[in-house]
Coordinates of C-alpha atoms in Angstrom, one line a residue:
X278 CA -8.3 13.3 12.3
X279 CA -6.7 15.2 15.5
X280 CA -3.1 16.0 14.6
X281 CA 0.0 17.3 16.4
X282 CA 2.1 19.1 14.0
X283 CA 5.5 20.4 15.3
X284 CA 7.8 22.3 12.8
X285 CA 8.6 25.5 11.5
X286 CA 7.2 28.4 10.7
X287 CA 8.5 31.2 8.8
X288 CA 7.7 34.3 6.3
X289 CA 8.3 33.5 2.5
X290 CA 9.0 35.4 -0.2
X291 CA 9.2 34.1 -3.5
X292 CA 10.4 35.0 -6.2
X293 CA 10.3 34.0 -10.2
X294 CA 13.3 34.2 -12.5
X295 CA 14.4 33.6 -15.8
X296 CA 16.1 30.4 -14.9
X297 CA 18.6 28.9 -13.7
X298 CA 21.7 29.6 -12.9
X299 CA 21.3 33.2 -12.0
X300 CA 23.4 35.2 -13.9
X301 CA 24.5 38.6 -12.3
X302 CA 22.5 42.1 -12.8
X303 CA 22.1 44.9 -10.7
X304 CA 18.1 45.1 -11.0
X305 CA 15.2 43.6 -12.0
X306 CA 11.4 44.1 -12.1
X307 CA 9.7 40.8 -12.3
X308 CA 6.2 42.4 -11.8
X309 CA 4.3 40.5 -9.4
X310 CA 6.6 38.0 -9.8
X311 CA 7.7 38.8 -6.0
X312 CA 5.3 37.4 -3.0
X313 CA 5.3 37.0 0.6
X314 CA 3.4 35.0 2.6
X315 CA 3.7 32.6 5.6
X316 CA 5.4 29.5 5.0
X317 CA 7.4 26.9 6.6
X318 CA 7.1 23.0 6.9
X319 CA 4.6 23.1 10.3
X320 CA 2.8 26.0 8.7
X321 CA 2.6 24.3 5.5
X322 CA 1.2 20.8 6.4
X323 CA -1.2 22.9 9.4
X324 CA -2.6 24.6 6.8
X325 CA -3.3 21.9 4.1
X326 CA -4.9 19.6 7.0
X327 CA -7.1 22.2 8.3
X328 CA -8.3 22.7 4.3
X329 CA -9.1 19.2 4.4
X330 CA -11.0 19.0 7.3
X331 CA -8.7 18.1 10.2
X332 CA -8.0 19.6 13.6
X333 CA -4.8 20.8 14.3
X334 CA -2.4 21.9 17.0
X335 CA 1.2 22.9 16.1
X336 CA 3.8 23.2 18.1
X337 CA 6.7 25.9 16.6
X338 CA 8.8 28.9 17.4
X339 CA 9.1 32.5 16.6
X340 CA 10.6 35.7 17.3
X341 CA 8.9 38.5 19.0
X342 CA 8.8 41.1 16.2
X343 CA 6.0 42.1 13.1
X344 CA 7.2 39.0 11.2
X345 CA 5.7 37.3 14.4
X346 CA 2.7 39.1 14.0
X347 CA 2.4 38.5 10.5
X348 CA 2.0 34.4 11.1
X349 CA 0.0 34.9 14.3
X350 CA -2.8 36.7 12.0
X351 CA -2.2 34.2 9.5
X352 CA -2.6 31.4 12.0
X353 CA -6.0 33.0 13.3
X354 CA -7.4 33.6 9.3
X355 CA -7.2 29.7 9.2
X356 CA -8.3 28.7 12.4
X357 CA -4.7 26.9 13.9
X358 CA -4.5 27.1 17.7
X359 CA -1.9 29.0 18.2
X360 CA -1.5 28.2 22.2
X361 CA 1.7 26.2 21.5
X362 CA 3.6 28.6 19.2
X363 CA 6.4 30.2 21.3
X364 CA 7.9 33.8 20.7
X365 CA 11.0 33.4 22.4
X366 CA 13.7 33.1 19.5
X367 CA 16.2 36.2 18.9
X368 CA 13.7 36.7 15.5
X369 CA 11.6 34.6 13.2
X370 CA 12.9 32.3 10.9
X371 CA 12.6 33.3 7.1
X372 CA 13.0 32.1 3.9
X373 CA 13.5 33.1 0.2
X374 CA 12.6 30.6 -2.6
X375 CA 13.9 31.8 -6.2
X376 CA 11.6 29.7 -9.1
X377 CA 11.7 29.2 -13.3
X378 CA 9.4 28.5 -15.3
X379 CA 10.2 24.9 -15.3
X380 CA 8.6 24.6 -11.8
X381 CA 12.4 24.2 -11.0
X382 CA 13.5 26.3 -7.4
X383 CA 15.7 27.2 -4.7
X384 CA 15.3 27.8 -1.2
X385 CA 17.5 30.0 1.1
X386 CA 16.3 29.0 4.7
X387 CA 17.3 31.2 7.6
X388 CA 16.5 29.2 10.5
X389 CA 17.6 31.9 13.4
X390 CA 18.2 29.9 16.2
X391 CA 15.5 27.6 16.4
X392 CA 17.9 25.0 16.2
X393 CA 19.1 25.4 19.7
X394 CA 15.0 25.4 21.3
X395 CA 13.8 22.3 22.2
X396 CA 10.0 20.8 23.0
X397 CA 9.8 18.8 26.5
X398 CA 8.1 15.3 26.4
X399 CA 5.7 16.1 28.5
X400 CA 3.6 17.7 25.6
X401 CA 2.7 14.6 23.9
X402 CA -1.2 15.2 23.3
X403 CA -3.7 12.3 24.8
X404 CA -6.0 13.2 22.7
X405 CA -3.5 13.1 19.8
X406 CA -4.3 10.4 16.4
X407 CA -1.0 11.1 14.8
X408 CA 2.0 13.4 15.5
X409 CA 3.8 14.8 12.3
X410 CA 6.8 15.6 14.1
X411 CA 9.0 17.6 10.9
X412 CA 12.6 16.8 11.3
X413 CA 13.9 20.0 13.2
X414 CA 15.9 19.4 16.1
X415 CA 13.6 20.5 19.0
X416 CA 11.1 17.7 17.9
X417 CA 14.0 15.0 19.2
X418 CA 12.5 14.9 22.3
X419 CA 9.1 14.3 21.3
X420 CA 9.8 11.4 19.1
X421 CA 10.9 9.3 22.2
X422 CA 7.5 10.7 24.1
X423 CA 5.4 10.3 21.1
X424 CA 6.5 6.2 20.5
X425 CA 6.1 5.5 23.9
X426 CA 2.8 6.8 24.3
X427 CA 2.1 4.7 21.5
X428 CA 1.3 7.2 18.7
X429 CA 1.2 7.2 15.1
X430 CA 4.7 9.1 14.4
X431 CA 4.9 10.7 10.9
X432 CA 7.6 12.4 9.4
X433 CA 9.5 13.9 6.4
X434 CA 13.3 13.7 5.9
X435 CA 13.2 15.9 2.5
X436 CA 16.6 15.5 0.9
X437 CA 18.3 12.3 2.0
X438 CA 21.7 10.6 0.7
X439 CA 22.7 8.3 3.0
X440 CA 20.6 6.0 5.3
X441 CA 22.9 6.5 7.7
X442 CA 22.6 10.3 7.5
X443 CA 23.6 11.1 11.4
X444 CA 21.2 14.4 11.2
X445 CA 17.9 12.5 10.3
X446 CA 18.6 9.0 12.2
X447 CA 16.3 9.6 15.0
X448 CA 13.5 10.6 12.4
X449 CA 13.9 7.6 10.5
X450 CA 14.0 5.4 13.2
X451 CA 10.8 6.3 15.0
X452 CA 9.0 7.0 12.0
X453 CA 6.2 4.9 11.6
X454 CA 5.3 6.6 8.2
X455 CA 8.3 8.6 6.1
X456 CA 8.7 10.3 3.4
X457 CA 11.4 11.8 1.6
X458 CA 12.7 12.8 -1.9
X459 CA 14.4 11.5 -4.9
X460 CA 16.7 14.9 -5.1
X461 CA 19.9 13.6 -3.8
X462 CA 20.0 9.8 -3.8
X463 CA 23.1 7.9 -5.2
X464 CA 21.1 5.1 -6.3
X465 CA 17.7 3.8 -8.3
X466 CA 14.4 4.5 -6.0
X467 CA 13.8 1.1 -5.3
X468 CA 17.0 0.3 -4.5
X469 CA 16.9 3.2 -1.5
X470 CA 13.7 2.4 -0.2
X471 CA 15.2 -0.6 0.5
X472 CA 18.2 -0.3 2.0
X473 CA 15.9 2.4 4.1
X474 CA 13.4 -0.6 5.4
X475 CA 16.4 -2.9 6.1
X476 CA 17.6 -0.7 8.2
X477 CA 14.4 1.0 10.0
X478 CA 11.0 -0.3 10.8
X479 CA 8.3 2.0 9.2
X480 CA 5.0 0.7 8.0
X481 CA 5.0 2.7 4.9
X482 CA 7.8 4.8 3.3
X483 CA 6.8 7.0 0.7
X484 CA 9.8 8.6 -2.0
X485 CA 8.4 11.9 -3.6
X486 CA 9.9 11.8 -7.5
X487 CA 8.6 15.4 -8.3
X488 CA 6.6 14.8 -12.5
X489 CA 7.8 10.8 -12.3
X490 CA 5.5 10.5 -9.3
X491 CA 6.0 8.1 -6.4
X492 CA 8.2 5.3 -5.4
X493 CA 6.6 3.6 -1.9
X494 CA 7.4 0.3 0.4
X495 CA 4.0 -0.9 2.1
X496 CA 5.1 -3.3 5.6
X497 CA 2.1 -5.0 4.8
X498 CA 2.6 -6.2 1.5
X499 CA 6.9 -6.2 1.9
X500 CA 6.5 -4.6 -1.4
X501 CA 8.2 -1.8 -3.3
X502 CA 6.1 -0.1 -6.1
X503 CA 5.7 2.8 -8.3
X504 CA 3.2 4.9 -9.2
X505 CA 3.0 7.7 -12.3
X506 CA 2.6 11.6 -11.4
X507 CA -1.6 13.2 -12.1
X508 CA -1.1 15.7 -14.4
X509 CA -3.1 18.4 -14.4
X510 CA -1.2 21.1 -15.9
X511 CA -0.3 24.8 -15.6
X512 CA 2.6 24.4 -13.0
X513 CA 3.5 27.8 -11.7
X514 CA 5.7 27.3 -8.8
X515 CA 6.4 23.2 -7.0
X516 CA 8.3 24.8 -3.8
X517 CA 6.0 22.9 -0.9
X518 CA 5.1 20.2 -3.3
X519 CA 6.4 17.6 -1.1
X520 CA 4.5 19.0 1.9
X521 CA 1.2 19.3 0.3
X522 CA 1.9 15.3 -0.5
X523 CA 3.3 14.5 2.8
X524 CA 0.1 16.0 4.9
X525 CA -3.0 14.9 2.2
X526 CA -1.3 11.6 2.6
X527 CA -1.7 11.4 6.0
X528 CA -5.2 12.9 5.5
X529 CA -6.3 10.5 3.3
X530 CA -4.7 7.5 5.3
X531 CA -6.4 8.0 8.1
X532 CA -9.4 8.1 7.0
X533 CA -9.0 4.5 6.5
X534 CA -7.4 4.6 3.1
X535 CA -5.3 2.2 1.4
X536 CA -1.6 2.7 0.9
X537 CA -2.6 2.9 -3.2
X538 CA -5.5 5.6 -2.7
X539 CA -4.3 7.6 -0.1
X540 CA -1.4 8.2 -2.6
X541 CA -3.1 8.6 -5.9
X542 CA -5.5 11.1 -4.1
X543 CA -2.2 12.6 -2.1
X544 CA -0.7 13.4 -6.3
X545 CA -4.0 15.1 -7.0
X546 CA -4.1 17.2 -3.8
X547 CA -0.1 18.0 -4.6
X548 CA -1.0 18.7 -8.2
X549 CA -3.7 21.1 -8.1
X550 CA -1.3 22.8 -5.1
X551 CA 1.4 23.4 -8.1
X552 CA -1.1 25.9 -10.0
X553 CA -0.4 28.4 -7.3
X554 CA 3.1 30.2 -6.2
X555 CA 4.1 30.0 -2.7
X556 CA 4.3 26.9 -0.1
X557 CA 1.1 27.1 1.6
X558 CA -1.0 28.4 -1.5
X559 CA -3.4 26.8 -3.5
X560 CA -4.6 24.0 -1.3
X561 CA -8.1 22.2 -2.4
X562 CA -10.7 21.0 -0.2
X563 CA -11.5 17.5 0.3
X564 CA -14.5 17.1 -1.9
X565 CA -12.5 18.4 -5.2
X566 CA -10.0 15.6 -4.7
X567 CA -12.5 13.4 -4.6
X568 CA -14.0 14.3 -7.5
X569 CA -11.2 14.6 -9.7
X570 CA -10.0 11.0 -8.1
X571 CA -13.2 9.6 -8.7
X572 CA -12.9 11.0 -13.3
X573 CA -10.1 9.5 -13.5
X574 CA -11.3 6.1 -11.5
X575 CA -14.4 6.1 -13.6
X576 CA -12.0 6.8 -16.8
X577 CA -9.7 3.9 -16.4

């Protein structure tokens, strides 16, 4: 599969506590329970498509500074193209994700002012089977570009309340796959998915549910179904949980997949990503999903 991926990038540092809420001390010494390493939505689903086997190009922004450098090297270790990546922000993002040993965590995003940058139409890819377009304001543009070129639009709306949410319209409405999570929604899963292809037009919409697995609504079947979590075990950290589902999803789809497999090998992809601390770590190659997907075929 040749995908666009345009989205952010950013340096992560993560950090394990004793859980939630955080009460106050001056100092502690969580020994190597503090890591740093590249991170981001783009970044994250780049990297788990290009473990998989797919080529990539990803469009994102960053400063001009060592953090820059930092994702740049990154980038090169796992052979991205890098030709779209723009340096032109005031710095680069960054982010800070605190985590228990529930799997439970929260993120402090500093976005800089990638908010204000924008991608110009124009840079639509021909050669292009899909565009994951993360929903960050300077991929606006390219969602009009991208469905009139007649593309396979992807995308990821995260934390959704409201199908009307003004922020995440656009996303929703060119989306010809989407996914989002269970976090925040006032109302049963199936009732949201729902109300969410009522009102939009995606072939598949796919609700993450974190250890209850997925909720999804297939256009070709008009139906709304369920599927349990794969455990595996030994969760260390589940911050990028939800991108490592999103982009071995897509993977797996386009390969020709079936709503149901693409999904149940998407949970073992995001599963074994969850045995390892930080966003874009622990990613497994095609051949191990496989093999785990076809145990537990062979076991039931």
């Amino acid at each position: 599969m040749k995908a666009m991926v345009a989205g952010l990038v950013n340096v992560e540092t993560n950090v394990r506590v004793n859980g939630f809420p955080i009460e106050y001390f001056p100092i502690d010494y969580p020994f190597f329970g503090v890591e740093q390493s590249v991170g981001g939505v783009g970044y994250n689903i780049s990297r788990a498509l290009r473990t998989l086997g797919d080529e990539v190009k990803l469009y994102s922004f960053t400063g001009n500074d060592l953090t820059a450098q930092i994702i740049h090297a990154a980038f090169q270790q796992d052979q991205i193209d890098t030709a779209h990546i723009r340096n032109c922000l005031k710095a680069t993002p960054a982010s800070v994700v605190l985590y228990d040993g529930a799997g439970r965590r929260q993120i402090h995003c500093d976005l800089k002012d990638i908010q204000e940058q924008s991608i110009s139409e124009c840079e639509v890819l021909p050669d292009t089977d899909i565009c994951i377009l993360c929903n960050i304001n300077f991929n606006r543009k390219l969602l009009r570009a991208a469905k009139a070129a007649g593309k396979l639009i992807a995308t990821d709306v995260h934390v959704l309340s409201d199908p009307e949410d003004a922020y995440n319209r656009d996303f929703m409405e060119y989306a010809d796959i989407l996914f989002l999570s269970d976090e925040n929604i006032p109302c049963s899963a199936e009732d949201f998915l729902l109300r969410l292809s009522q009102k939009y037009s995606p072939q598949i919409i796919v609700m993450g549910k974190g250890s209850r697995g997925v909720s999804y609504y297939d256009k070709k079947t008009g139906r709304i179904q369920s599927m349990p979590a794969v455990p595996l075990g030994n969760v260390v950290n589940t911050v990028g949980a939800g991108d490592a589902l999103f982009s071995s999803f897509l993977h797996f789809y386009g390969k020709n997949a079936q709503t149901e497999e693409a999904l149940m090998k998407a949970q073992i992809f995001a599963a074994k990503k969850i045995q390892s601390s930080g966003a874009a770590k622990g990613f497994v190659t095609e051949d191990i999903v496989e093999g785990i997907f076809s145990s537990q075929t062979t076991l039931t």
